[in-house]
PDB file of C-alpha atoms in Angstrom:
ATOM      1  CA  MET A 285     -81.995 134.110-121.014  1.00  0.00           C
ATOM      2  CA  SER A 286     -82.882 133.841-117.357  1.00  0.00           C
ATOM      3  CA  ASN A 287     -85.093 131.163-115.931  1.00  0.00           C
ATOM      4  CA  CYS A 288     -88.798 131.427-116.615  1.00  0.00           C
ATOM      5  CA  ASN A 289     -91.285 132.201-113.894  1.00  0.00           C
ATOM      6  CA  CYS A 290     -94.203 129.859-113.311  1.00  0.00           C
ATOM      7  CA  GLY A 291     -96.283 131.638-115.968  1.00  0.00           C
ATOM      8  CA  GLY A 292     -93.809 130.621-118.659  1.00  0.00           C
ATOM      9  CA  VAL A 293     -92.755 134.200-119.348  1.00  0.00           C
ATOM     10  CA  PRO A 294     -88.988 134.719-119.501  1.00  0.00           C
ATOM     11  CA  GLU A 295     -87.611 136.912-116.763  1.00  0.00           C
ATOM     12  CA  VAL A 296     -85.795 139.984-117.952  1.00  0.00           C
ATOM     13  CA  SER A 297     -82.929 141.308-115.962  1.00  0.00           C
ATOM     14  CA  ARG A 298     -82.872 144.998-116.637  1.00  0.00           C
ATOM     15  CA  ILE A 299     -80.471 147.462-115.063  1.00  0.00           C
ATOM     16  CA  ILE A 300     -81.140 151.163-115.384  1.00  0.00           C
ATOM     17  CA  TYR A 301     -78.539 153.881-114.926  1.00  0.00           C
ATOM     18  CA  PRO A 302     -79.023 157.628-114.462  1.00  0.00           C
ATOM     19  CA  CYS A 303     -76.480 160.201-115.523  1.00  0.00           C
ATOM     20  CA  GLY A 304     -76.661 161.813-112.096  1.00  0.00           C
ATOM     21  CA  GLY A 305     -75.387 165.115-113.445  1.00  0.00           C
ATOM     22  CA  CYS A 306     -75.590 168.263-111.345  1.00  0.00           C
ATOM     23  CA  ALA A 307     -78.184 170.013-113.530  1.00  0.00           C
ATOM     24  CA  ASP A 308     -81.896 169.787-112.856  1.00  0.00           C
ATOM     25  CA  VAL A 309     -82.271 167.190-115.625  1.00  0.00           C
ATOM     26  CA  GLY A 310     -79.544 165.097-113.983  1.00  0.00           C
ATOM     27  CA  GLU A 311     -81.538 165.128-110.755  1.00  0.00           C
ATOM     28  CA  VAL A 312     -84.664 164.100-112.654  1.00  0.00           C
ATOM     29  CA  SER A 313     -82.677 161.291-114.286  1.00  0.00           C
ATOM     30  CA  ASP A 314     -81.636 159.981-110.873  1.00  0.00           C
ATOM     31  CA  GLN A 315     -85.140 160.178-109.423  1.00  0.00           C
ATOM     32  CA  VAL A 316     -86.700 158.528-112.486  1.00  0.00           C
ATOM     33  CA  CYS A 317     -84.273 155.605-112.234  1.00  0.00           C
ATOM     34  CA  ARG A 318     -84.987 155.166-108.536  1.00  0.00           C
ATOM     35  CA  GLN A 319     -88.730 155.219-109.118  1.00  0.00           C
ATOM     36  CA  LEU A 320     -88.531 152.757-112.015  1.00  0.00           C
ATOM     37  CA  ARG A 321     -86.569 150.390-109.755  1.00  0.00           C
ATOM     38  CA  ARG A 322     -89.162 150.697-106.985  1.00  0.00           C
ATOM     39  CA  GLU A 323     -91.921 149.991-109.494  1.00  0.00           C
ATOM     40  CA  GLY A 324     -90.200 146.821-110.707  1.00  0.00           C
ATOM     41  CA  PHE A 325     -89.304 148.108-114.185  1.00  0.00           C
ATOM     42  CA  ALA A 326     -85.656 147.424-113.431  1.00  0.00           C
ATOM     43  CA  GLN A 327     -83.790 145.335-110.902  1.00  0.00           C
ATOM     44  CA  ALA A 328     -84.267 146.622-107.402  1.00  0.00           C
ATOM     45  CA  SER A 329     -80.602 146.198-106.595  1.00  0.00           C
ATOM     46  CA  MET A 330     -78.717 149.261-107.656  1.00  0.00           C
ATOM     47  CA  SER A 331     -75.635 149.272-109.717  1.00  0.00           C
ATOM     48  CA  CYS A 332     -73.434 152.285-110.125  1.00  0.00           C
ATOM     49  CA  ILE A 333     -72.474 154.171-113.281  1.00  0.00           C
ATOM     50  CA  THR A 334     -69.593 155.718-111.341  1.00  0.00           C
ATOM     51  CA  GLY A 335     -68.263 152.241-110.506  1.00  0.00           C
ATOM     52  CA  ILE A 336     -68.264 151.466-114.217  1.00  0.00           C
ATOM     53  CA  ALA A 337     -66.522 154.754-114.994  1.00  0.00           C
ATOM     54  CA  ALA A 338     -63.900 153.852-112.360  1.00  0.00           C
ATOM     55  CA  HIS A 339     -63.301 150.542-114.168  1.00  0.00           C
ATOM     56  CA  MET A 340     -64.402 148.492-111.155  1.00  0.00           C
ATOM     57  CA  GLN A 341     -64.919 145.025-112.574  1.00  0.00           C
ATOM     58  CA  PRO A 342     -67.864 143.910-110.366  1.00  0.00           C
ATOM     59  CA  PHE A 343     -69.943 146.850-111.618  1.00  0.00           C
ATOM     60  CA  ILE A 344     -68.962 146.188-115.233  1.00  0.00           C
ATOM     61  CA  ASP A 345     -69.738 142.472-114.860  1.00  0.00           C
ATOM     62  CA  ALA A 346     -73.174 143.217-113.403  1.00  0.00           C
ATOM     63  CA  ALA A 347     -74.028 145.432-116.369  1.00  0.00           C
ATOM     64  CA  LYS A 348     -72.754 142.889-118.896  1.00  0.00           C
ATOM     65  CA  LYS A 349     -74.824 140.093-117.318  1.00  0.00           C
ATOM     66  CA  ALA A 350     -78.091 142.015-117.625  1.00  0.00           C
ATOM     67  CA  ASN A 351     -80.413 141.162-120.478  1.00  0.00           C
ATOM     68  CA  GLN A 352     -81.169 144.856-120.929  1.00  0.00           C
ATOM     69  CA  VAL A 353     -79.230 147.932-119.945  1.00  0.00           C
ATOM     70  CA  VAL A 354     -81.059 151.250-119.974  1.00  0.00           C
ATOM     71  CA  VAL A 355     -79.477 154.647-119.492  1.00  0.00           C
ATOM     72  CA  ILE A 356     -81.214 157.950-118.840  1.00  0.00           C
ATOM     73  CA  ASP A 357     -79.062 160.954-119.585  1.00  0.00           C
ATOM     74  CA  GLY A 358     -80.295 164.404-118.682  1.00  0.00           C
ATOM     75  CA  CYS A 359     -78.908 166.153-121.734  1.00  0.00           C
ATOM     76  CA  PRO A 360     -77.446 165.372-125.164  1.00  0.00           C
ATOM     77  CA  VAL A 361     -73.876 165.289-123.850  1.00  0.00           C
ATOM     78  CA  GLY A 362     -74.733 161.655-123.001  1.00  0.00           C
ATOM     79  CA  CYS A 363     -72.158 161.063-120.266  1.00  0.00           C
ATOM     80  CA  ALA A 364     -73.769 157.920-118.839  1.00  0.00           C
ATOM     81  CA  LYS A 365     -74.228 156.372-122.277  1.00  0.00           C
ATOM     82  CA  LYS A 366     -70.573 157.088-123.098  1.00  0.00           C
ATOM     83  CA  VAL A 367     -69.430 155.453-119.846  1.00  0.00           C
ATOM     84  CA  LEU A 368     -71.260 152.262-120.813  1.00  0.00           C
ATOM     85  CA  GLU A 369     -69.992 152.350-124.388  1.00  0.00           C
ATOM     86  CA  HIS A 370     -66.404 152.540-123.085  1.00  0.00           C
ATOM     87  CA  VAL A 371     -66.897 149.044-121.621  1.00  0.00           C
ATOM     88  CA  ASP A 372     -68.570 147.730-124.791  1.00  0.00           C
ATOM     89  CA  ILE A 373     -72.162 147.977-123.590  1.00  0.00           C
ATOM     90  CA  SER A 374     -74.724 149.457-125.968  1.00  0.00           C
ATOM     91  CA  PRO A 375     -77.603 150.568-123.768  1.00  0.00           C
ATOM     92  CA  VAL A 376     -81.133 151.542-124.626  1.00  0.00           C
ATOM     93  CA  SER A 377     -80.738 155.286-124.275  1.00  0.00           C
ATOM     94  CA  TYR A 378     -83.056 158.092-123.255  1.00  0.00           C
ATOM     95  CA  VAL A 379     -82.175 161.782-123.150  1.00  0.00           C
ATOM     96  CA  LEU A 380     -84.498 163.870-121.014  1.00  0.00           C
ATOM     97  CA  THR A 381     -84.085 167.010-123.109  1.00  0.00           C
ATOM     98  CA  GLN A 382     -85.367 164.966-126.069  1.00  0.00           C
ATOM     99  CA  LEU A 383     -88.382 163.961-123.966  1.00  0.00           C
ATOM    100  CA  GLY A 384     -89.456 167.555-123.478  1.00  0.00           C
ATOM    101  CA  LEU A 385     -87.455 168.723-120.463  1.00  0.00           C
ATOM    102  CA  GLU A 386     -85.348 171.861-120.652  1.00  0.00           C
ATOM    103  CA  LYS A 387     -81.946 171.913-118.969  1.00  0.00           C
ATOM    104  CA  GLY A 388     -81.735 174.678-116.417  1.00  0.00           C
ATOM    105  CA  LYS A 389     -85.480 175.291-116.523  1.00  0.00           C
ATOM    106  CA  THR A 390     -87.006 172.057-115.240  1.00  0.00           C
ATOM    107  CA  GLU A 391     -88.488 171.983-111.786  1.00  0.00           C
ATOM    108  CA  VAL A 392     -87.818 168.626-110.132  1.00  0.00           C
ATOM    109  CA  THR A 393     -91.296 167.546-109.057  1.00  0.00           C
ATOM    110  CA  GLN A 394     -93.047 164.237-108.591  1.00  0.00           C
ATOM    111  CA  LYS A 395     -95.269 165.142-111.546  1.00  0.00           C
ATOM    112  CA  VAL A 396     -92.256 165.509-113.860  1.00  0.00           C
ATOM    113  CA  ILE A 397     -90.731 162.278-112.544  1.00  0.00           C
ATOM    114  CA  ASN A 398     -94.012 160.384-113.059  1.00  0.00           C
ATOM    115  CA  GLU A 399     -94.427 161.738-116.589  1.00  0.00           C
ATOM    116  CA  ILE A 400     -90.934 160.627-117.618  1.00  0.00           C
ATOM    117  CA  CYS A 401     -91.390 157.209-115.987  1.00  0.00           C
ATOM    118  CA  ASP A 402     -94.661 156.763-117.873  1.00  0.00           C
ATOM    119  CA  LYS A 403     -93.042 157.753-121.195  1.00  0.00           C
ATOM    120  CA  ILE A 404     -90.209 155.271-120.744  1.00  0.00           C
ATOM    121  CA  LYS A 405     -92.479 152.407-119.674  1.00  0.00           C
ATOM    122  CA  ALA A 406     -94.855 153.120-122.572  1.00  0.00           C
ATOM    123  CA  ASP A 407     -91.931 153.113-124.987  1.00  0.00           C
ATOM    124  CA  PHE A 408     -90.880 149.667-123.802  1.00  0.00           C
ATOM    125  CA  ILE A 409     -94.433 148.353-124.059  1.00  0.00           C
ATOM    126  CA  ASN A 410     -94.904 149.805-127.550  1.00  0.00           C
ATOM    127  CA  SER A 411     -91.547 148.768-128.964  1.00  0.00           C
ATOM    128  CA  SER A 412     -90.857 145.588-126.952  1.00  0.00           C
ATOM    129  CA  LYS A 413     -87.248 146.657-126.358  1.00  0.00           C
TER     130      LYS A 413
END
């Protein structure tokens, strides 16, 4: 575990990866991950799912060093989750179509992004993942 902050609470290094697919839900996935990073839910420094898919060791090492790895796939194909599993990482996984979005019919708006961010943060609070 990482060092503790002055409040005695262990720091959690969490990296979050979007699928980044070309569909509307892939775009939402990307924007949700960026917003969660800005909000402090995950490390501000970005890592790259494509770097992992390309077998670039620094990207793989960064993911393996994290206490928590979260992936947000747009649809049930689960490309980003599969990329991580290929390097023996079992992420906490979210699929946007299972959170109420419809592939090919989801408008990418700040409201949608906020709603998904809130669902994911609430899930972590409620389940202490």
